[in-house]
Short mmCIF file of C-alpha atoms in Angstrom, two decimals:
data_model
loop_
_atom_site.label_atom_id
_atom_site.label_comp_id
_atom_site.label_asym_id
_atom_site.label_seq_id
_atom_site.Cartn_x
_atom_site.Cartn_y
_atom_site.Cartn_z
CA MET A 20 36.30 -15.31 -30.64
CA LYS A 21 35.69 -12.41 -32.86
CA LEU A 22 33.86 -12.95 -36.13
CA THR A 23 34.52 -10.52 -38.86
CA LEU A 24 32.77 -10.29 -42.19
CA TYR A 25 34.73 -9.47 -45.26
CA TRP A 26 33.03 -7.80 -48.16
CA ALA A 27 33.18 -10.30 -50.98
CA THR A 28 33.93 -7.81 -53.77
CA ARG A 29 37.69 -7.88 -53.47
CA LEU A 30 38.07 -11.43 -52.43
CA SER A 31 38.44 -14.42 -54.52
CA LEU A 32 35.72 -16.97 -54.20
CA SER A 33 38.02 -19.57 -52.72
CA ARG A 34 39.24 -17.26 -49.99
CA LEU A 35 35.65 -16.37 -49.22
CA LEU A 36 34.75 -20.03 -48.88
CA ARG A 37 37.66 -20.55 -46.52
CA GLU A 38 36.58 -17.61 -44.37
CA PHE A 39 33.02 -18.75 -44.34
CA CYS A 40 33.89 -22.20 -43.11
CA PHE A 41 36.09 -20.76 -40.41
CA ALA A 42 33.27 -18.49 -39.27
CA VAL A 43 30.84 -21.37 -38.99
CA PHE A 44 33.35 -23.43 -37.11
CA ALA A 45 34.15 -20.59 -34.72
CA PHE A 46 30.52 -19.85 -34.18
CA GLY A 47 29.96 -23.36 -32.98
CA PHE A 48 31.73 -22.49 -29.74
CA LEU A 49 29.46 -19.53 -29.05
CA VAL A 50 26.21 -21.41 -29.04
CA VAL A 51 23.88 -20.09 -26.36
CA PRO A 52 21.56 -22.56 -24.66
CA ALA A 53 18.23 -22.48 -26.47
CA ASN A 54 16.06 -21.56 -23.46
CA GLY A 55 18.08 -18.38 -22.69
CA GLN A 56 18.99 -19.28 -19.09
CA PHE A 57 22.53 -18.62 -18.03
CA GLY A 58 22.10 -20.56 -14.84
CA SER A 59 22.22 -17.55 -12.44
CA SER A 60 19.52 -16.55 -9.92
CA ASP A 61 16.35 -15.08 -11.37
CA LYS A 62 16.24 -12.32 -8.72
CA LEU A 63 17.96 -8.98 -9.14
CA THR A 64 21.51 -9.51 -7.93
CA PRO A 65 23.11 -7.07 -5.47
CA LYS A 66 25.49 -6.03 -8.22
CA SER A 67 22.64 -5.26 -10.64
CA ALA A 68 20.77 -3.41 -7.90
CA ASP A 69 23.89 -1.35 -7.32
CA VAL A 70 24.13 -0.44 -11.00
CA PHE A 71 20.46 0.47 -11.04
CA ALA A 72 20.86 2.60 -7.92
CA LYS A 73 23.79 4.46 -9.51
CA LEU A 74 21.71 5.19 -12.60
CA LEU A 75 18.98 6.59 -10.40
CA GLU A 76 21.46 8.73 -8.51
CA LYS A 77 22.74 10.52 -11.60
CA ASP A 78 21.78 14.12 -12.04
CA TRP A 79 18.47 14.26 -13.83
CA LYS A 80 16.68 17.37 -14.85
CA GLU A 81 13.51 17.21 -12.73
CA LYS A 82 14.17 13.83 -11.23
CA PRO A 83 10.90 12.40 -9.96
CA GLU A 84 10.68 11.52 -6.29
CA TRP A 85 10.05 7.83 -7.01
CA ALA A 86 13.55 7.61 -8.48
CA GLU A 87 15.08 8.92 -5.26
CA MET A 88 13.05 6.50 -3.16
CA LEU A 89 13.83 3.53 -5.38
CA GLY A 90 17.54 4.30 -5.18
CA THR A 91 17.36 4.28 -1.38
CA LEU A 92 15.52 0.96 -1.36
CA LEU A 93 17.90 -0.68 -3.83
CA ARG A 94 20.78 0.29 -1.58
CA GLY A 95 19.05 -1.61 1.23
CA GLN A 96 18.97 1.53 3.35
CA SER A 97 16.38 1.80 6.07
CA ILE A 98 13.60 4.29 5.51
CA GLY A 99 12.85 7.13 7.87
CA ALA A 100 12.85 10.90 8.06
CA ASN A 101 15.22 12.47 5.51
CA THR A 102 15.71 9.30 3.47
CA GLY A 103 14.53 8.81 -0.11
CA TRP A 104 11.45 10.87 -0.76
CA PHE A 105 10.84 11.66 2.92
CA LYS A 106 12.02 15.24 3.00
CA SER A 107 11.49 18.43 4.94
CA SER A 108 8.51 20.58 4.15
CA GLU A 109 8.57 23.59 1.84
CA SER A 110 6.81 26.86 2.44
CA ARG A 111 6.87 30.14 0.61
CA ILE A 112 6.89 32.16 3.79
CA GLY A 113 9.05 31.64 6.84
CA TRP A 114 11.81 33.18 8.92
CA ASP A 115 13.09 35.42 6.13
CA TRP A 116 9.73 37.14 5.69
CA LEU A 117 9.23 37.53 9.43
CA LYS A 118 12.69 39.00 9.92
CA ARG A 119 12.35 41.43 7.03
CA ARG A 120 8.98 42.59 8.24
CA PHE A 121 9.47 42.73 12.01
CA ASP A 122 13.12 42.61 13.07
CA LYS A 123 13.47 46.35 13.56
CA ASN A 124 16.76 46.31 15.43
CA GLY A 125 18.37 43.67 13.21
CA ASP A 126 19.39 41.34 16.04
CA ASP A 127 18.08 38.28 14.18
CA LYS A 128 15.36 37.94 16.73
CA VAL A 129 11.78 39.14 16.71
CA GLY A 130 10.67 39.96 20.22
CA ALA A 131 7.33 40.88 21.72
CA SER A 132 8.16 44.58 21.47
CA GLU A 133 8.61 44.30 17.71
CA GLY A 134 5.39 42.37 17.28
CA GLU A 135 2.97 45.24 16.71
CA SER A 136 -0.56 43.92 16.81
CA PHE A 137 0.53 40.31 16.43
CA LYS A 138 1.88 39.68 19.92
CA LYS A 139 -0.61 36.93 20.69
CA VAL A 140 0.12 35.17 17.45
CA PHE A 141 3.82 35.29 18.18
CA ALA A 142 3.44 33.01 21.19
CA ALA A 143 2.13 30.28 18.88
CA ILE A 144 4.97 30.78 16.38
CA ASP A 145 7.60 30.72 19.11
CA LYS A 146 8.42 27.02 18.88
CA ASN A 147 10.88 26.75 21.75
CA GLY A 148 8.86 29.18 23.87
CA ASP A 149 11.81 31.35 24.84
CA GLY A 150 9.90 34.57 24.36
CA GLY A 151 11.49 35.56 21.07
CA ILE A 152 11.27 34.25 17.53
CA THR A 153 14.51 33.27 15.84
CA LYS A 154 15.52 31.14 12.89
CA ILE A 155 15.73 28.00 15.03
CA ASP A 156 12.02 28.27 15.78
CA PHE A 157 11.52 27.26 12.15
CA ASP A 158 13.55 24.08 12.34
CA TRP A 159 11.23 21.14 12.89
CA ASP A 160 13.66 18.29 12.21
CA ASP A 161 13.70 17.32 15.88
CA VAL A 162 9.94 16.90 16.09
CA SER A 163 8.46 13.55 15.30
CA HIS A 164 5.31 12.17 16.83
CA VAL A 165 5.80 9.14 14.63
CA ASN A 166 8.90 7.87 16.28
CA PRO A 167 9.61 9.66 19.54
CA GLN A 168 12.80 8.41 21.07
CA LYS A 169 12.81 9.52 24.67
CA PRO A 170 10.31 8.08 27.14
CA SER A 171 9.26 11.60 28.08
CA GLU A 172 8.50 12.32 24.41
CA LYS A 173 6.54 9.10 24.06
CA ILE A 174 4.42 9.90 27.06
CA PHE A 175 3.90 13.47 25.89
CA TYR A 176 2.66 12.43 22.46
CA SER A 177 0.30 9.88 23.84
CA LEU A 178 -1.15 12.54 26.13
CA ASP A 179 -1.43 15.09 23.36
CA ARG A 180 -4.61 13.65 21.94
CA ASP A 181 -5.35 16.47 19.50
CA SER A 182 -1.73 16.64 18.38
CA ASN A 183 -1.44 20.37 18.82
CA GLY A 184 1.87 20.12 20.63
CA ARG A 185 0.33 21.09 23.94
CA VAL A 186 -1.09 19.02 26.78
CA ASP A 187 -3.82 21.04 28.42
CA GLN A 188 -6.26 20.65 31.33
CA LYS A 189 -8.76 18.86 29.15
CA GLU A 190 -6.26 16.27 27.99
CA LEU A 191 -5.03 15.64 31.52
CA ALA A 192 -8.61 15.14 32.64
CA GLN A 193 -9.09 12.71 29.76
CA LEU A 194 -5.98 10.87 30.83
CA LEU A 195 -7.23 10.52 34.39
CA LYS A 196 -10.55 9.19 33.16
CA ALA A 197 -8.98 6.81 30.63
CA LEU A 198 -6.38 5.35 32.99
CA ASP A 199 -8.57 5.12 36.06
CA ASN A 200 -9.33 1.39 36.25
CA GLY A 201 -12.37 0.90 38.43
CA LYS A 202 -13.35 4.56 38.39
CA LYS A 203 -11.59 5.32 41.65
CA GLY A 204 -11.16 9.01 40.98
CA TYR A 205 -7.39 8.78 41.27
CA LEU A 206 -4.52 6.92 39.64
CA THR A 207 -2.19 4.33 41.19
CA PRO A 208 1.24 3.17 39.98
CA ASN A 209 -0.47 0.09 38.53
CA ASP A 210 -2.79 2.24 36.42
CA PHE A 211 0.29 3.89 34.99
CA SER A 212 2.27 0.75 34.31
CA ASP A 213 -0.77 -0.85 32.68
CA ALA A 214 -1.09 2.05 30.28
CA PHE A 215 2.58 2.77 29.63
CA SER A 216 4.14 -0.70 29.84
CA ASP A 217 5.25 -0.35 26.21
CA PHE A 218 7.57 2.45 27.24
CA ASP A 219 9.08 0.37 30.02
CA ARG A 220 10.56 -2.01 27.51
CA PRO A 221 14.27 -1.65 26.75
CA ALA A 222 15.04 0.87 24.00
CA LYS A 223 16.28 -1.69 21.49
CA GLN A 224 12.77 -2.55 20.35
CA THR A 225 11.99 0.82 18.80
CA PRO A 226 9.75 0.76 15.71
CA SER A 227 12.43 2.09 13.39
CA GLN A 228 14.71 -0.76 14.29
CA THR A 229 12.10 -3.40 13.62
CA ALA A 230 11.38 -1.74 10.30
CA ARG A 231 15.02 -2.19 9.38
CA ARG A 232 14.68 -5.93 9.62
CA VAL A 233 12.02 -5.97 6.90
CA ASP A 234 13.09 -7.94 3.87
CA PRO A 235 14.40 -5.57 1.14
CA ASN A 236 12.35 -7.38 -1.51
CA ALA A 237 9.22 -6.91 0.56
CA MET A 238 10.02 -3.20 0.78
CA LEU A 239 10.40 -3.00 -2.98
CA ASN A 240 7.05 -4.69 -3.47
CA MET A 241 5.45 -2.31 -1.01
CA PHE A 242 7.05 0.56 -2.90
CA PHE A 243 5.64 -0.53 -6.26
CA ASN A 244 2.29 -1.20 -4.60
CA GLY A 245 2.08 2.39 -3.44
CA GLU A 246 2.19 1.40 0.23
CA LEU A 247 5.19 3.60 1.02
CA GLY A 248 3.55 6.56 -0.63
CA ASN A 249 2.23 7.71 -3.99
CA LEU A 250 4.53 7.28 -6.95
CA THR A 251 3.48 10.75 -8.13
CA ASP A 252 5.17 13.93 -6.90
CA GLY A 253 2.34 16.21 -5.86
CA PRO A 254 2.12 19.90 -6.79
CA GLN A 255 5.21 22.07 -6.52
CA LEU A 256 5.37 24.92 -4.06
CA ASN A 257 3.66 27.99 -5.58
CA ALA A 258 1.92 25.92 -8.22
CA VAL A 259 -1.84 26.07 -8.57
CA ALA A 260 -3.29 23.57 -6.11
CA PRO A 261 -4.96 20.70 -7.98
CA ASP A 262 -8.69 21.22 -7.81
CA PHE A 263 -11.10 18.66 -6.41
CA GLU A 264 -14.78 18.39 -5.68
CA LEU A 265 -15.52 15.76 -3.04
CA SER A 266 -18.46 14.63 -0.93
CA LEU A 267 -18.75 16.27 2.44
CA LEU A 268 -19.25 14.08 5.46
CA LYS A 269 -21.84 16.13 7.27
CA SER A 270 -24.08 17.30 4.50
CA ASP A 271 -25.39 16.21 1.13
CA ASP A 272 -23.20 18.77 -0.54
CA SER A 273 -19.81 18.48 -2.02
CA MET A 274 -16.94 20.86 -1.48
CA LYS A 275 -14.89 22.31 -4.30
CA LEU A 276 -11.42 23.57 -3.48
CA SER A 277 -11.34 26.31 -6.11
CA SER A 278 -14.46 27.89 -4.62
CA PHE A 279 -12.30 29.29 -1.82
CA LYS A 280 -10.00 31.20 -4.13
CA GLY A 281 -9.88 34.89 -3.28
CA ASN A 282 -11.80 34.20 -0.12
CA LYS A 283 -10.07 31.90 2.32
CA ILE A 284 -6.76 30.24 3.06
CA VAL A 285 -7.36 26.49 3.04
CA VAL A 286 -5.56 23.81 5.03
CA LEU A 287 -5.63 20.36 3.47
CA ASN A 288 -5.23 17.65 6.06
CA PHE A 289 -4.88 14.28 4.37
CA GLY A 290 -5.18 11.20 6.53
CA SER A 291 -6.58 7.73 6.90
CA PHE A 292 -8.19 5.89 9.74
CA THR A 293 -7.37 2.26 9.07
CA MET B 25 -2.21 -1.83 12.74
CA SER B 26 -1.15 -2.54 16.31
CA GLY B 27 -1.18 1.12 17.29
CA ASN B 28 -4.76 1.42 16.14
CA ASP B 29 -5.82 -1.81 17.85
CA ALA B 30 -4.41 -0.57 21.12
CA ALA B 31 -6.52 2.53 20.73
CA GLY B 32 -9.58 0.41 20.01
CA ILE B 33 -9.69 1.31 16.33
CA SER B 34 -9.99 -1.57 13.94
CA PHE B 35 -11.63 -1.51 10.55
CA ALA B 36 -11.48 -3.74 7.53
CA GLN B 37 -10.35 -1.95 4.40
CA PRO B 38 -13.44 -0.38 2.86
CA LYS B 39 -14.35 -1.96 -0.46
CA ASN B 40 -16.78 0.66 -1.64
CA PHE B 41 -17.64 4.30 -1.08
CA GLU B 42 -20.38 3.63 1.47
CA GLN B 43 -17.99 1.67 3.66
CA ARG B 44 -15.37 4.37 3.36
CA PHE B 45 -18.00 6.93 4.31
CA GLU B 46 -18.79 4.92 7.45
CA VAL B 47 -15.15 4.74 8.48
CA ALA B 48 -14.86 8.48 7.92
CA GLU B 49 -17.90 9.11 10.12
CA LYS B 50 -16.43 7.06 12.95
CA CYS B 51 -13.10 8.83 12.53
CA ALA B 52 -14.66 12.27 12.68
CA ALA B 53 -16.68 11.29 15.73
CA ARG B 54 -13.77 9.72 17.51
CA LEU B 55 -11.45 12.65 16.90
CA ASP B 56 -14.24 15.14 17.50
CA MET B 57 -13.47 16.92 14.25
CA LYS B 58 -14.86 20.40 13.98
CA THR B 59 -13.56 21.07 10.50
CA PRO B 60 -15.26 19.96 7.28
CA VAL B 61 -14.36 16.45 6.22
CA VAL B 62 -14.46 15.37 2.59
CA ILE B 63 -14.00 11.87 1.30
CA ASP B 64 -11.80 10.92 -1.58
CA SER B 65 -13.24 8.84 -4.40
CA MET B 66 -12.39 5.13 -4.35
CA ASP B 67 -9.76 5.62 -7.03
CA ASN B 68 -7.93 7.91 -4.56
CA GLN B 69 -7.47 10.50 -7.29
CA THR B 70 -7.05 13.49 -4.96
CA ALA B 71 -4.52 11.63 -2.82
CA GLU B 72 -2.63 10.82 -6.03
CA ASN B 73 -2.70 14.43 -7.20
CA TYR B 74 -1.24 15.55 -3.90
CA ALA B 75 1.02 12.50 -3.33
CA ALA B 76 -0.68 12.47 0.05
CA PHE B 77 -0.67 8.83 1.12
CA PRO B 78 -0.66 7.97 4.05
CA ASP B 79 -0.95 11.47 5.48
CA ARG B 80 0.18 14.93 4.52
CA LEU B 81 -0.47 18.61 5.16
CA TYR B 82 -0.79 21.40 2.61
CA ILE B 83 -1.83 25.01 2.77
CA VAL B 84 -3.48 26.65 -0.24
CA ASP B 85 -3.33 30.44 -0.11
CA MET B 86 -5.95 32.86 -1.32
CA ASP B 87 -4.57 32.83 -4.83
CA GLY B 88 -5.28 29.11 -4.97
CA LYS B 89 -1.57 28.31 -4.89
CA VAL B 90 0.36 25.86 -2.73
CA ALA B 91 1.93 27.97 0.02
CA TYR B 92 3.00 25.09 2.28
CA LYS B 93 3.84 21.60 1.19
CA GLY B 94 4.42 19.29 4.12
CA GLY B 95 6.89 16.44 3.92
CA ARG B 96 5.44 13.05 3.08
CA GLY B 97 3.80 11.30 5.96
CA PRO B 98 4.17 9.75 8.40
CA PHE B 99 7.59 11.30 9.06
CA GLY B 100 6.78 14.66 7.53
CA TYR B 101 3.36 15.09 9.09
CA LYS B 102 3.90 17.98 11.51
CA PRO B 103 0.79 19.92 12.46
CA ARG B 104 2.62 22.53 14.53
CA GLU B 105 4.94 23.29 11.67
CA MET B 106 1.94 23.76 9.40
CA GLU B 107 0.29 25.98 12.00
CA GLN B 108 3.34 28.21 12.08
CA THR B 109 3.20 28.75 8.32
CA LEU B 110 -0.55 29.29 8.46
CA LEU B 111 -0.14 32.03 11.04
CA LEU B 112 2.48 33.74 8.91
CA LEU B 113 0.19 33.59 5.88
CA MET B 114 -2.63 35.13 7.84
CA MET B 115 -0.33 37.85 9.14
CA GLU B 116 0.87 38.46 5.59
CA ALA B 117 -2.71 38.86 4.39
CA GLN B 118 -3.42 41.43 7.08
CA VAL B 119 -0.17 43.27 6.51
CA ASN B 120 -0.85 43.45 2.76
CA ALA B 121 -4.42 44.60 3.30
CA ARG B 122 -3.30 47.41 5.56
CA ALA B 123 -0.67 48.48 3.07
CA SER B 124 -3.07 48.64 0.12
CA ARG B 125 -5.72 50.39 2.18
CA GLY B 126 -3.09 52.94 3.15
CA ASN B 127 -2.22 53.56 -0.52
CA GLY B 128 -5.86 54.07 -1.40
CA SER B 129 -5.36 51.85 -4.43
CA LYS B 130 -8.44 50.46 -6.11
CA GLY B 131 -9.53 47.30 -7.77
CA ARG B 132 -7.19 44.65 -6.37
CA ASP B 133 -7.74 46.29 -3.03
CA GLU B 134 -11.24 44.89 -2.78
CA ALA B 135 -10.14 41.35 -3.20
CA THR B 136 -7.50 41.75 -0.54
CA THR B 137 -9.78 43.46 1.96
CA LYS B 138 -12.39 40.80 1.48
CA GLY B 139 -9.68 38.27 2.08
CA THR B 140 -8.69 39.90 5.34
CA ASP B 141 -12.21 39.91 6.68
CA SER B 142 -12.49 36.23 6.15
CA GLY B 143 -8.82 35.65 6.63
CA LYS B 144 -9.71 32.66 8.73
CA LYS B 145 -8.65 29.38 7.40
CA THR B 146 -10.91 26.56 6.39
CA PRO B 147 -9.21 23.33 7.22
CA VAL B 148 -10.47 20.65 4.89
CA GLU B 149 -9.77 17.11 5.91
CA SER B 150 -9.66 14.61 3.12
CA LYS B 151 -10.20 11.04 4.24
CA LYS B 152 -9.20 7.93 2.46
CA LYS B 153 -9.75 4.37 3.70
#
């Protein structure tokens, strides 16, 4: 019932009184319960979550990463590589630079003969090890030590103790030592099944699938708690790296990042051990 | 974390810097880390600045700028991918140094040459928790 107010100037007093009484009467039907409850659930409804997600999906100038992640969570989508704020890496130098600099014959491949003094380095860059460097050597989407799918991948990553993508003599020797129950000097099928029984389980219990069954509300709480990642964005590519001065583990000194400027390239390897 | 327990790694969350330091020591010993390890303050400020939780890789080039920004961990944590970029950066530094030496240009040249000599990387591991 729409209430309209009439300016009194042109109206007669009697008409105004009539209108006023009508308004009061009409208003009686619009009374809202005093405590403000409309009787619906006090959790965010799926419909509201959907509206919120749509707002977050609009084109923003410089949309922060938390907005992308929150949108994914509100949609109830499972998290994993290439969802929400989990994206591919960025680097200012890659295939394009290599091709420009070294692909002399323009065949979209940099081979050993074109490598000048960098031949040894090329072997390390050659991801698929086919003897030549091409654009596909720069595609790392298929690599995930977090959630390897195939049993052979799972075994490989558990062998690759230093995570350098290679299993060498040393790591095989470590494997022998670690798996050898009773220090026999050799391994039996039992030693193997003891160590790798996890991989013998049927594929349906993969970690990503169990993660999917996590309650969406719990995920949201984890998100706001910072447990899925920082709510900040981190420096942009080519921006000045945020400086820090932190205690060193093996000496009484501290190390300041900016002290390396002009002197060394620095790799920052962030991790935790709990 | 079940993965950690299976590997025989189990720590309570450190409540102060000394405890975090201890965890970091055990981590470095266990993983036989040869690179310098630094420890974030308890307010995790550096991790915040780099949006680095739970793990993440960056490369800072000789101009102090972010040259590689790894995807957020755990999914984006790819050491071999980082290594590839690192190698390219080191090649770039050498290539540039040769070029400027060839031109006989001055001034900037010194900075670049110095960079080439110590064009090795310094991996700095920042530990939290």
